[in-house]
CSV table of C-alpha atoms in Angstrom, one decimal:
chain,number,residue,atom,x,y,z
C,1481,MET,CA,21.7,9.8,-11.3
C,1482,SER,CA,19.3,6.9,-11.2
C,1483,VAL,CA,17.7,5.6,-8.8
C,1484,ALA,CA,18.9,4.0,-5.5
C,1485,LEU,CA,18.3,1.7,-3.1
C,1486,LEU,CA,18.8,1.3,0.2
C,1487,LEU,CA,18.3,-2.3,2.3
C,1488,VAL,CA,17.0,-2.1,5.9
C,1489,SER,CA,18.1,-5.6,7.8
C,1490,HIS,CA,18.2,-6.8,11.4
C,1491,SER,CA,21.8,-7.5,10.0
C,1492,ALA,CA,25.0,-5.5,8.5
C,1493,ARG,CA,25.7,-9.1,7.0
C,1494,LEU,CA,22.3,-9.8,5.2
C,1495,ALA,CA,22.7,-6.9,3.7
C,1496,ASP,CA,25.9,-6.6,2.6
C,1497,GLY,CA,25.6,-9.9,0.8
C,1498,THR,CA,22.6,-8.7,-0.7
C,1499,ALA,CA,25.0,-5.5,-1.7
C,1500,GLU,CA,26.7,-7.8,-3.6
C,1501,LEU,CA,24.5,-9.4,-5.5
C,1502,ALA,CA,23.3,-6.3,-7.1
C,1503,HIS,CA,25.7,-5.4,-7.3
C,1504,GLU,CA,26.8,-7.9,-9.7
C,1505,MET,CA,23.7,-6.7,-12.2
C,1506,ALA,CA,23.9,-3.8,-11.4
C,1507,PRO,CA,26.8,-2.0,-11.1
C,1508,ASP,CA,26.3,1.6,-11.9
C,1509,VAL,CA,22.8,1.6,-9.2
C,1510,VAL,CA,24.0,3.1,-6.4
C,1511,VAL,CA,23.2,0.5,-2.9
C,1512,ALA,CA,23.0,1.3,-0.1
C,1513,ASN,CA,22.6,0.4,3.7
C,1514,ALA,CA,21.6,0.1,7.3
C,1515,ALA,CA,21.8,-3.0,9.0
C,1516,GLY,CA,21.6,-3.5,12.7
C,1517,ASP,CA,21.2,-1.4,15.3
C,1518,VAL,CA,23.6,1.0,17.2
C,1519,ASP,CA,25.4,-0.5,19.2
C,1520,GLY,CA,26.2,-3.5,15.6
C,1521,GLY,CA,24.5,-5.5,17.0
C,1522,LEU,CA,21.2,-7.3,15.5
C,1523,GLY,CA,18.3,-5.1,15.1
C,1524,THR,CA,17.2,-1.5,13.0
C,1525,SER,CA,17.8,1.8,14.1
C,1526,LEU,CA,16.0,4.8,13.1
C,1527,GLU,CA,19.4,7.2,12.9
C,1528,LYS,CA,20.6,4.8,9.9
C,1529,VAL,CA,17.9,4.5,7.6
C,1530,THR,CA,17.2,8.2,8.5
C,1531,GLU,CA,21.5,9.0,7.6
C,1532,ALA,CA,21.2,6.9,5.1
C,1533,LEU,CA,18.3,8.1,3.4
C,1534,THR,CA,19.4,11.7,3.3
C,1535,ASP,CA,22.4,11.3,2.1
C,1536,LEU,CA,21.7,9.3,-0.9
C,1537,LEU,CA,19.0,12.7,-1.5
C,1538,ALA,CA,21.5,15.0,-0.6
C,1539,ASP,CA,23.9,12.8,-2.7
C,1540,GLY,CA,21.7,13.4,-6.5
C,1541,ALA,CA,19.8,10.7,-6.3
C,1542,ALA,CA,16.8,10.8,-8.2
C,1543,GLY,CA,15.2,8.5,-5.8
C,1544,VAL,CA,15.2,6.5,-3.3
C,1545,VAL,CA,13.4,2.0,-3.3
C,1546,VAL,CA,14.0,0.6,0.2
C,1547,LEU,CA,14.4,-3.1,0.7
C,1548,ALA,CA,13.7,-4.6,4.4
C,1549,ASP,CA,13.8,-7.7,5.8
C,1550,LEU,CA,11.4,-8.7,9.2
C,1551,GLY,CA,8.1,-6.7,10.3
C,1552,SER,CA,10.2,-4.5,13.3
C,1553,ALA,CA,12.5,-3.0,10.0
C,1554,VAL,CA,9.3,-1.8,7.9
C,1555,LEU,CA,7.8,-0.8,11.4
C,1556,THR,CA,11.1,1.5,11.1
C,1557,VAL,CA,11.5,2.6,7.6
C,1558,GLU,CA,8.0,4.1,8.6
C,1559,SER,CA,8.5,5.7,11.6
C,1560,ALA,CA,11.4,7.5,9.7
C,1561,LEU,CA,8.4,8.5,6.4
C,1562,GLU,CA,7.1,9.2,9.2
C,1563,LEU,CA,8.5,12.0,11.1
C,1564,ASP,CA,10.3,13.5,8.4
C,1565,ASP,CA,8.3,15.7,5.7
C,1566,ASP,CA,11.4,16.0,3.1
C,1567,LEU,CA,11.0,11.9,2.8
C,1568,PRO,CA,8.0,10.6,0.8
C,1569,PRO,CA,8.2,11.9,-1.9
C,1570,ARG,CA,11.3,10.9,-2.9
C,1571,VAL,CA,11.5,7.5,-0.8
C,1572,ARG,CA,9.4,4.3,-1.8
C,1573,LEU,CA,9.3,1.2,0.5
C,1574,ALA,CA,8.5,-1.9,-1.1
C,1575,SER,CA,6.4,-4.3,-0.7
C,1576,ALA,CA,8.4,-7.2,-1.3
C,1577,PRO,CA,11.0,-9.9,-1.1
C,1578,PHE,CA,14.3,-8.7,0.6
C,1579,VAL,CA,16.9,-10.5,-1.9
C,1580,GLU,CA,14.8,-11.0,-4.9
C,1581,GLY,CA,13.2,-7.3,-4.6
C,1582,ALA,CA,16.6,-5.7,-4.3
C,1583,VAL,CA,18.0,-8.1,-7.4
C,1584,ALA,CA,15.2,-6.9,-9.5
C,1585,ALA,CA,14.7,-3.2,-8.1
C,1586,ALA,CA,18.8,-2.9,-9.2
C,1587,VAL,CA,18.5,-4.3,-12.0
C,1588,THR,CA,15.5,-1.9,-13.3
C,1589,ALA,CA,16.8,0.8,-12.0
C,1590,GLN,CA,20.4,0.1,-13.6
C,1591,GLN,CA,17.9,0.7,-16.8
C,1592,GLY,CA,17.6,4.1,-15.6
C,1593,ALA,CA,13.8,3.5,-14.5
C,1594,GLY,CA,12.4,6.4,-12.9
C,1595,LEU,CA,10.8,5.4,-8.7
C,1596,ASP,CA,7.2,4.1,-9.8
C,1597,ALA,CA,8.9,1.8,-12.3
C,1598,VAL,CA,11.8,0.3,-9.9
C,1599,VAL,CA,9.3,0.2,-7.4
C,1600,ALA,CA,6.8,-2.1,-9.2
C,1601,SER,CA,9.7,-4.4,-10.4
C,1602,ALA,CA,10.2,-5.0,-6.4
C,1603,GLU,CA,7.0,-6.0,-6.0
C,1604,GLY,CA,6.5,-8.1,-9.2
C,1605,ALA,CA,9.9,-10.1,-7.7
C,1606,VAL,CA,7.4,-12.1,-5.6
C,1607,THR,CA,6.4,-14.4,-8.3
C,1608,SER,CA,9.7,-15.7,-8.8
C,1609,ILE,CA,9.6,-17.6,-4.9
C,1610,GLY,CA,6.0,-19.1,-6.8
C,1611,PRO,CA,6.1,-22.0,-8.5
C,1612,ARG,CA,8.3,-21.5,-11.2
C,1613,PRO,CA,6.0,-21.4,-14.8
C,1614,VAL,CA,6.2,-24.8,-16.8
C,1615,VAL,CA,6.5,-23.2,-20.2
C,1616,GLU,CA,8.2,-26.5,-21.3
C,1617,LEU,CA,5.3,-28.4,-20.1
C,1618,VAL,CA,3.6,-26.5,-22.1
C,1619,GLU,CA,5.5,-26.6,-25.4
C,1620,ALA,CA,7.0,-29.8,-25.5
C,1621,GLY,CA,4.6,-32.0,-22.7
C,1622,PRO,CA,1.6,-33.9,-24.3
C,1623,SER,CA,-2.1,-32.1,-24.9
C,1624,PRO,CA,-3.4,-32.0,-21.5
C,1625,ASP,CA,-5.6,-35.2,-22.9
C,1626,ALA,CA,-2.9,-37.5,-22.9
C,1627,GLY,CA,-3.3,-38.2,-19.0
C,1628,PRO,CA,-1.9,-37.9,-15.8
C,1629,ALA,CA,2.2,-37.6,-17.0
C,1630,GLY,CA,1.8,-34.7,-18.8
C,1631,THR,CA,-1.5,-32.7,-17.7
C,1632,VAL,CA,-1.0,-29.1,-17.4
C,1633,VAL,CA,-2.3,-27.6,-14.0
C,1634,ALA,CA,-3.9,-23.5,-14.5
C,1635,GLY,CA,-2.5,-23.5,-11.5
C,1636,GLU,CA,0.9,-23.9,-12.2
C,1637,LEU,CA,1.5,-21.0,-14.9
C,1638,VAL,CA,2.5,-18.7,-12.2
C,1639,GLY,CA,1.4,-14.4,-13.8
C,1640,THR,CA,4.5,-14.5,-15.7
C,1641,VAL,CA,3.7,-15.6,-19.2
C,1642,GLY,CA,2.6,-12.9,-21.2
C,1643,ALA,CA,0.1,-13.1,-23.9
C,1644,PRO,CA,1.0,-14.2,-26.8
C,1645,LEU,CA,3.0,-11.7,-29.9
C,1646,ARG,CA,0.8,-11.8,-32.6
C,1647,GLY,CA,0.7,-9.6,-35.4
C,1648,SER,CA,3.1,-8.7,-39.4
C,1649,ASP,CA,5.4,-7.0,-36.9
C,1650,VAL,CA,6.6,-10.0,-34.3
C,1651,ALA,CA,10.2,-11.8,-35.1
C,1652,THR,CA,10.8,-14.9,-33.3
C,1653,ALA,CA,14.2,-17.2,-33.6
C,1654,ARG,CA,14.8,-20.0,-31.7
C,1655,THR,CA,18.5,-21.0,-29.7
C,1656,VAL,CA,19.6,-23.2,-27.6
C,1657,VAL,CA,22.0,-22.2,-24.4
C,1658,ARG,CA,26.0,-23.2,-24.0
C,1659,ASN,CA,27.0,-22.0,-20.7
C,1660,PRO,CA,26.3,-24.6,-18.3
C,1661,LEU,CA,24.5,-22.6,-15.8
C,1662,GLY,CA,22.5,-21.1,-18.1
C,1663,LEU,CA,20.1,-17.5,-17.3
C,1664,HIS,CA,22.0,-18.0,-13.9
C,1665,ALA,CA,22.4,-14.0,-12.2
C,1666,ARG,CA,24.6,-12.3,-14.0
C,1667,PRO,CA,23.6,-13.9,-17.8
C,1668,ALA,CA,20.4,-12.8,-16.8
C,1669,ALA,CA,20.3,-9.0,-15.5
C,1670,LEU,CA,22.9,-8.8,-18.8
C,1671,VAL,CA,20.1,-10.4,-20.9
C,1672,ALA,CA,17.0,-8.1,-19.0
C,1673,ARG,CA,19.7,-4.7,-19.5
C,1674,THR,CA,19.5,-5.6,-23.2
C,1675,ALA,CA,16.2,-6.6,-23.7
C,1676,ALA,CA,15.6,-3.7,-21.5
C,1677,SER,CA,16.9,-1.3,-24.1
C,1678,PHE,CA,14.9,-2.1,-26.9
C,1679,GLY,CA,12.6,-0.6,-25.6
C,1680,ILE,CA,9.5,-3.1,-27.0
C,1681,PRO,CA,8.2,-6.3,-25.7
C,1682,VAL,CA,10.8,-9.3,-25.9
C,1683,ARG,CA,9.6,-12.4,-24.5
C,1684,ILE,CA,11.8,-15.8,-23.5
C,1685,GLN,CA,9.8,-18.7,-23.3
C,1686,GLY,CA,7.2,-16.2,-23.1
C,1687,VAL,CA,8.4,-14.8,-19.6
C,1688,ASP,CA,9.7,-10.1,-19.9
C,1689,ALA,CA,12.9,-10.7,-20.7
C,1690,THR,CA,13.2,-7.4,-19.0
C,1691,SER,CA,13.0,-9.3,-15.9
C,1692,VAL,CA,16.2,-11.2,-14.4
C,1693,LEU,CA,13.6,-13.2,-11.9
C,1694,GLN,CA,11.6,-14.5,-14.5
C,1695,LEU,CA,14.4,-15.3,-16.4
C,1696,MET,CA,16.2,-17.1,-13.2
C,1697,ALA,CA,12.8,-18.6,-13.1
C,1698,LEU,CA,13.1,-20.6,-16.2
C,1699,GLY,CA,15.7,-22.6,-14.6
C,1700,THR,CA,17.9,-23.2,-18.2
C,1701,ALA,CA,21.0,-25.1,-18.6
C,1702,ALA,CA,23.4,-25.4,-21.2
C,1703,GLY,CA,21.2,-27.7,-24.6
C,1704,THR,CA,17.7,-25.5,-23.0
C,1705,GLU,CA,16.0,-24.7,-26.5
C,1706,LEU,CA,14.6,-21.3,-25.5
C,1707,GLU,CA,12.0,-19.3,-28.1
C,1708,VAL,CA,13.0,-15.5,-28.6
C,1709,THR,CA,10.5,-13.4,-29.4
C,1710,ALA,CA,10.3,-9.4,-30.0
C,1711,GLN,CA,6.9,-7.0,-31.8
C,1712,GLY,CA,6.7,-3.7,-32.9
C,1713,PRO,CA,10.1,-1.6,-34.3
C,1714,GLY,CA,13.4,-3.2,-34.6
C,1715,ALA,CA,12.0,-6.4,-33.6
C,1716,GLU,CA,14.2,-8.5,-35.8
C,1717,THR,CA,17.0,-6.6,-34.3
C,1718,ALA,CA,16.1,-7.4,-30.6
C,1719,VAL,CA,15.7,-10.8,-31.2
C,1720,ALA,CA,19.1,-10.7,-33.4
C,1721,THR,CA,20.4,-9.1,-30.2
C,1722,VAL,CA,19.3,-11.2,-27.5
C,1723,VAL,CA,20.0,-14.8,-29.3
C,1724,GLY,CA,23.8,-13.1,-29.6
C,1725,LEU,CA,23.8,-13.4,-26.6
C,1726,ILE,CA,22.7,-16.1,-25.8
C,1727,ASP,CA,25.0,-17.6,-28.0
C,1728,GLY,CA,27.9,-16.2,-27.0
C,1729,GLY,CA,27.7,-18.4,-23.7
C,1730,PHE,CA,28.1,-14.8,-21.8
C,1731,GLY,CA,32.0,-16.4,-21.3
C,1732,GLU,CA,31.4,-19.0,-19.4
C,1733,ALA,CA,31.3,-21.6,-22.4
H,1431,MET,CA,-10.0,22.1,34.2
H,1432,GLY,CA,-7.6,20.9,31.5
H,1433,LEU,CA,-3.9,19.1,31.7
H,1434,ASP,CA,-0.5,20.9,30.8
H,1435,VAL,CA,2.7,20.5,29.7
H,1436,VAL,CA,3.4,19.7,33.4
H,1437,TRP,CA,1.0,16.9,33.5
H,1438,ALA,CA,2.7,15.5,29.9
H,1439,GLU,CA,6.1,15.4,31.6
H,1440,ARG,CA,5.1,14.1,34.4
H,1441,TRP,CA,2.8,11.1,33.0
H,1442,VAL,CA,6.4,10.2,31.2
H,1443,ARG,CA,8.1,10.5,34.6
H,1444,ARG,CA,5.4,7.9,36.2
H,1445,THR,CA,5.6,5.9,33.5
H,1446,ALA,CA,9.5,4.9,33.4
H,1447,GLU,CA,8.6,5.1,36.8
H,1448,VAL,CA,6.3,1.8,36.8
H,1449,VAL,CA,8.1,0.5,33.5
H,1450,ALA,CA,10.8,0.0,36.2
H,1451,GLU,CA,9.4,-1.5,38.7
H,1452,ALA,CA,7.7,-4.0,35.3
H,1453,LYS,CA,10.8,-4.7,34.0
H,1454,ASP,CA,10.5,-8.4,35.0
H,1455,GLU,CA,7.0,-9.0,34.9
H,1456,LEU,CA,6.9,-7.7,31.1
H,1457,THR,CA,9.9,-9.8,29.8
H,1458,GLU,CA,8.6,-12.5,31.9
H,1459,LEU,CA,5.6,-12.6,30.1
H,1460,ASP,CA,7.1,-12.2,26.7
H,1461,ARG,CA,9.7,-14.6,27.4
H,1462,GLN,CA,6.3,-16.8,27.7
H,1463,ILE,CA,5.3,-15.7,23.7
H,1464,GLY,CA,7.7,-13.2,22.6
H,1465,ASP,CA,11.2,-12.7,22.4
H,1466,GLY,CA,11.8,-11.7,26.0
H,1467,ASP,CA,13.1,-8.3,25.7
H,1468,HIS,CA,9.9,-5.6,25.3
H,1469,GLY,CA,11.0,-4.4,29.9
H,1470,GLU,CA,14.5,-4.6,28.4
H,1471,ASN,CA,13.6,-2.4,26.1
H,1472,LEU,CA,11.0,-0.5,26.5
H,1473,HIS,CA,12.6,0.0,30.9
H,1474,ARG,CA,15.3,1.9,28.3
H,1475,GLY,CA,13.4,3.7,26.0
H,1476,PHE,CA,12.1,6.0,28.4
H,1477,GLN,CA,15.2,5.9,30.6
H,1478,ALA,CA,16.3,7.3,27.7
H,1479,VAL,CA,13.0,9.7,28.1
H,1480,VAL,CA,13.6,10.6,31.1
H,1481,ALA,CA,16.8,11.8,30.2
H,1482,LYS,CA,16.1,13.5,28.0
H,1483,LEU,CA,13.7,15.9,30.5
H,1484,ASP,CA,16.7,16.5,32.4
H,1485,GLU,CA,18.5,17.7,30.0
H,1486,PRO,CA,19.5,21.7,31.0
H,1487,ASP,CA,19.4,23.3,27.4
H,1488,ALA,CA,16.8,21.5,25.9
H,1489,ALA,CA,14.2,23.9,23.7
H,1490,GLU,CA,11.7,25.6,25.9
H,1491,ARG,CA,7.7,23.2,26.0
H,1492,THR,CA,4.7,24.8,25.8
H,1493,GLU,CA,1.9,22.1,24.4
H,1494,VAL,CA,1.3,19.1,25.4
H,1495,GLY,CA,2.1,17.3,22.0
H,1496,ASP,CA,5.7,18.9,22.6
H,1497,VAL,CA,6.4,16.4,25.3
H,1498,LEU,CA,4.8,13.9,23.3
H,1499,LYS,CA,6.9,14.2,20.2
H,1500,LEU,CA,9.7,14.2,22.9
H,1501,VAL,CA,8.4,10.4,23.9
H,1502,ALA,CA,7.9,9.6,20.6
H,1503,THR,CA,11.2,10.4,18.5
H,1504,THR,CA,13.3,8.4,22.1
H,1505,LEU,CA,12.0,5.5,21.6
H,1506,MET,CA,11.9,5.3,17.8
H,1507,SER,CA,16.1,6.1,18.5
H,1508,LYS,CA,15.9,3.2,21.1
H,1509,VAL,CA,13.6,1.2,21.5
H,1510,GLY,CA,14.4,-2.4,19.6
H,1511,GLY,CA,12.1,-4.6,17.8
H,1512,ALA,CA,8.6,-4.0,16.9
H,1513,SER,CA,7.5,-2.2,19.9
H,1514,GLY,CA,9.9,0.8,19.2
H,1515,PRO,CA,8.0,1.9,15.7
H,1516,LEU,CA,4.9,0.9,17.7
H,1517,TYR,CA,4.6,2.9,20.0
H,1518,GLY,CA,6.5,5.7,18.8
H,1519,THR,CA,4.3,6.3,16.5
H,1520,ALA,CA,1.6,6.7,18.9
H,1521,PHE,CA,2.9,9.3,21.1
H,1522,LEU,CA,3.1,11.1,17.3
H,1523,ARG,CA,0.2,10.8,16.4
H,1524,ALA,CA,-1.2,11.6,20.2
H,1525,ALA,CA,1.6,14.6,19.5
H,1526,LYS,CA,0.4,16.1,16.1
H,1527,ARG,CA,-2.9,15.7,17.7
H,1528,SER,CA,-2.2,17.5,21.3
H,1529,ALA,CA,0.0,20.7,20.2
H,1530,ARG,CA,-1.9,23.2,22.6
H,1531,PRO,CA,-1.5,24.2,26.0
H,1532,GLU,CA,-2.9,21.9,27.2
H,1533,VAL,CA,-6.5,19.6,26.7
H,1534,ASP,CA,-9.7,19.2,28.0
H,1535,THR,CA,-11.6,16.4,28.5
H,1536,SER,CA,-12.7,16.5,24.0
H,1537,GLY,CA,-8.9,16.9,23.7
H,1538,VAL,CA,-7.8,13.2,26.5
H,1539,VAL,CA,-9.9,12.1,24.3
H,1540,VAL,CA,-8.8,12.9,20.2
H,1541,LEU,CA,-5.3,12.2,21.6
H,1542,LEU,CA,-5.7,8.6,22.3
H,1543,GLU,CA,-7.2,7.5,19.6
H,1544,ALA,CA,-5.3,9.2,17.6
H,1545,ALA,CA,-2.6,7.4,19.5
H,1546,LEU,CA,-4.9,3.9,18.9
H,1547,GLU,CA,-5.5,5.0,15.6
H,1548,GLY,CA,-0.8,5.3,15.1
H,1549,VAL,CA,-1.3,1.7,16.0
H,1550,THR,CA,-3.3,0.5,14.3
H,1551,SER,CA,-2.4,1.3,11.2
H,1552,ARG,CA,1.3,1.4,11.6
H,1553,GLY,CA,1.0,-2.2,13.3
H,1554,ARG,CA,-2.2,-3.3,10.1
H,1555,ALA,CA,-3.6,-4.5,14.2
H,1556,GLU,CA,-7.0,-4.9,15.0
H,1557,PRO,CA,-9.1,-6.3,18.5
H,1558,GLY,CA,-8.7,-9.3,19.1
H,1559,GLU,CA,-5.6,-10.1,17.6
H,1560,LYS,CA,-3.3,-10.2,21.1
H,1561,THR,CA,-1.8,-6.7,20.8
H,1562,MET,CA,-1.5,-3.5,22.8
H,1563,VAL,CA,-4.6,-2.8,20.3
H,1564,ASP,CA,-6.5,-4.3,23.1
H,1565,ALA,CA,-6.1,-2.6,25.9
H,1566,LEU,CA,-5.5,0.7,23.6
H,1567,THR,CA,-9.1,0.3,21.6
H,1568,PRO,CA,-11.5,-0.6,24.7
H,1569,ALA,CA,-9.4,2.3,26.9
H,1570,VAL,CA,-10.2,5.3,23.9
H,1571,GLU,CA,-14.6,3.2,24.0
H,1572,ALA,CA,-14.3,4.1,27.8
H,1573,ALA,CA,-12.3,7.3,27.4
H,1574,THR,CA,-15.8,8.5,24.5
H,1575,ALA,CA,-18.5,7.4,26.6
H,1576,ALA,CA,-16.8,9.4,30.2
H,1577,ALA,CA,-16.1,12.2,28.6
H,1578,ALA,CA,-20.0,11.7,26.5
H,1579,ALA,CA,-21.8,11.6,29.9
H,1580,GLY,CA,-19.9,14.5,30.8
H,1581,GLN,CA,-17.1,13.6,33.0
H,1582,ASP,CA,-13.7,16.3,33.4
H,1583,PRO,CA,-10.6,15.2,32.2
H,1584,VAL,CA,-9.0,13.4,35.1
H,1585,GLU,CA,-11.5,11.2,34.9
H,1586,VAL,CA,-12.0,10.1,31.0
H,1587,LEU,CA,-8.0,9.4,32.0
H,1588,ALA,CA,-8.9,7.3,34.3
H,1589,ALA,CA,-11.8,5.2,32.8
H,1590,ALA,CA,-9.4,4.5,30.6
H,1591,ALA,CA,-6.6,3.2,32.3
H,1592,ASP,CA,-9.7,0.4,34.1
H,1593,ALA,CA,-10.3,-0.2,30.4
H,1594,ALA,CA,-7.3,-0.5,29.6
H,1595,GLU,CA,-5.9,-3.0,32.8
H,1596,ALA,CA,-9.6,-4.9,31.8
H,1597,GLY,CA,-8.3,-4.9,28.0
H,1598,ALA,CA,-4.6,-6.7,29.0
H,1599,ARG,CA,-6.2,-9.1,31.2
H,1600,ALA,CA,-8.8,-10.0,28.5
H,1601,THR,CA,-6.0,-10.9,26.0
H,1602,VAL,CA,-4.8,-13.7,28.3
H,1603,PRO,CA,-6.8,-16.8,26.5
H,1604,MET,CA,-6.4,-14.9,23.3
H,1605,VAL,CA,-5.2,-16.9,20.3
H,1606,ALA,CA,-1.9,-14.6,19.1
H,1607,THR,CA,-2.6,-13.8,15.5
H,1608,LYS,CA,-0.4,-10.7,15.0
H,1609,GLY,CA,3.2,-10.0,16.3
H,1610,ARG,CA,5.6,-13.1,17.4
H,1611,ALA,CA,3.5,-14.5,19.6
H,1612,SER,CA,1.1,-15.4,16.5
H,1613,TYR,CA,4.1,-17.9,15.4
H,1614,LEU,CA,3.0,-20.0,18.7
H,1615,GLY,CA,-0.3,-20.3,16.9
H,1616,GLU,CA,-2.9,-22.1,19.9
H,1617,ARG,CA,0.1,-21.9,22.2
H,1618,SER,CA,-0.1,-17.7,22.4
H,1619,ALA,CA,-3.9,-18.0,24.1
H,1620,GLY,CA,-2.8,-18.2,28.7
H,1621,HIS,CA,-0.6,-15.5,28.7
H,1622,GLU,CA,-1.2,-12.0,28.4
H,1623,ASP,CA,-0.4,-10.0,26.0
H,1624,PRO,CA,3.1,-7.8,27.0
H,1625,GLY,CA,2.3,-5.3,24.5
H,1626,ALA,CA,-1.0,-5.2,26.3
H,1627,ARG,CA,-0.1,-5.0,29.6
H,1628,SER,CA,2.9,-2.0,28.9
H,1629,THR,CA,0.1,0.5,27.3
H,1630,ALA,CA,-2.3,-0.8,30.4
H,1631,LEU,CA,1.0,0.9,32.6
H,1632,VAL,CA,1.6,3.6,30.6
H,1633,LEU,CA,-2.2,5.2,30.6
H,1634,GLY,CA,-2.5,4.1,34.4
H,1635,ALA,CA,0.4,6.7,34.6
H,1636,ALA,CA,-1.2,8.7,32.7
H,1637,ARG,CA,-3.9,9.0,35.7
H,1638,ASP,CA,-1.6,8.8,38.1
H,1639,ALA,CA,-0.1,12.1,37.2
H,1640,ALA,CA,-3.9,13.4,36.2
H,1641,LEU,CA,-4.7,12.3,39.9
H,1642,ALA,CA,-1.1,13.9,41.1
H,1643,GLY,CA,-2.2,17.0,39.8
H,1644,PRO,CA,-2.4,20.1,42.3
H,1645,ASP,CA,-6.5,20.6,41.2
H,1646,ARG,CA,-6.7,17.3,43.2
């Protein structure tokens, strides 16, 4: 069984909604909740957290990545880990935004990644709530010398844009988004899973195509032109497959 | 003359009493700069600890750490918000460093240091942020000084309790930069921090329990 997620929230409804979102994008990943206090009110409960972690591990989870929503939820999880020595080796509390972290972690876990990689993707999700990558500005806008309107502000280029892929083994193709809502949650998850399956770097508009959050942050819609690149063995196939997915409109066009 | 399991249990029961008496005061302090549940939460937590102590079929407690561990796990389970995990961690770390039938002078200092270390690491807090740490830090410093001066465990605890009391009062002018009170910014100044106040109460109860011992 893959790495499972545990959502520790003050609110059962918040946890349920977040689990629903994660499940939509990563249907095979087990996402459990430990939400609300013991009386069903707002709060967190050490018992609920400990029981949920123990159950997930007993059910065969390779590990558990925990997302917590507010300060005292974090403290409750840390207390649970400190009280039970059996838990820490296989449980990691991600320092990540609750919803974005859960979604990113679920998609990475769906790809069969290990505990460290799932935690890393949750923690990387914080970039998705920073400024959006100004990819279109870089590609289509006038040169920085052209004046304020087209000036590329370096600070807005968040860390999501990787170094350009260069070399003889790089494949590139351009396509146009067809479905009205573009790479929103479900299509982004589909593209990310597909891109990850090739095991080589795949980029869309310069961002990591295996990151559902970076794909969503591109803010695409029908008509947006996208450049897909990949580098390494199978790069041509990877690019063709990803372009094929986008061209297919995800059943929405 | 060390402090034993009987002292530890007396400490816990005394804490439950003083927290019950101060419940409304703590809640009022917390209402001014927090969410107004500290008194009620801590009261419920220590009542639950006493109920556990009173369980007839409980395993025999032979070490000071056994009592403190019971406090830790009960507070973590029963006290909501941040104070459950913070007090729970303080007692848990103290329990780990007091796994013996009685603690002597240096043992008291080690116990308090462990509690402070638990709160600072769990809460990522430092002195001056208007938190429990502002009562606990001077308490550890005073206990260390008293122990170095050759005082006995009861005197060391008394020094710690007095310093915690002064430390709690010193939080009044502070501007909170940690915890919920920090949301208030400058408006948090002028109020005593409820966590620092309750910390002073807990250490005062430790001193009272020691002074009430048969050797005094």
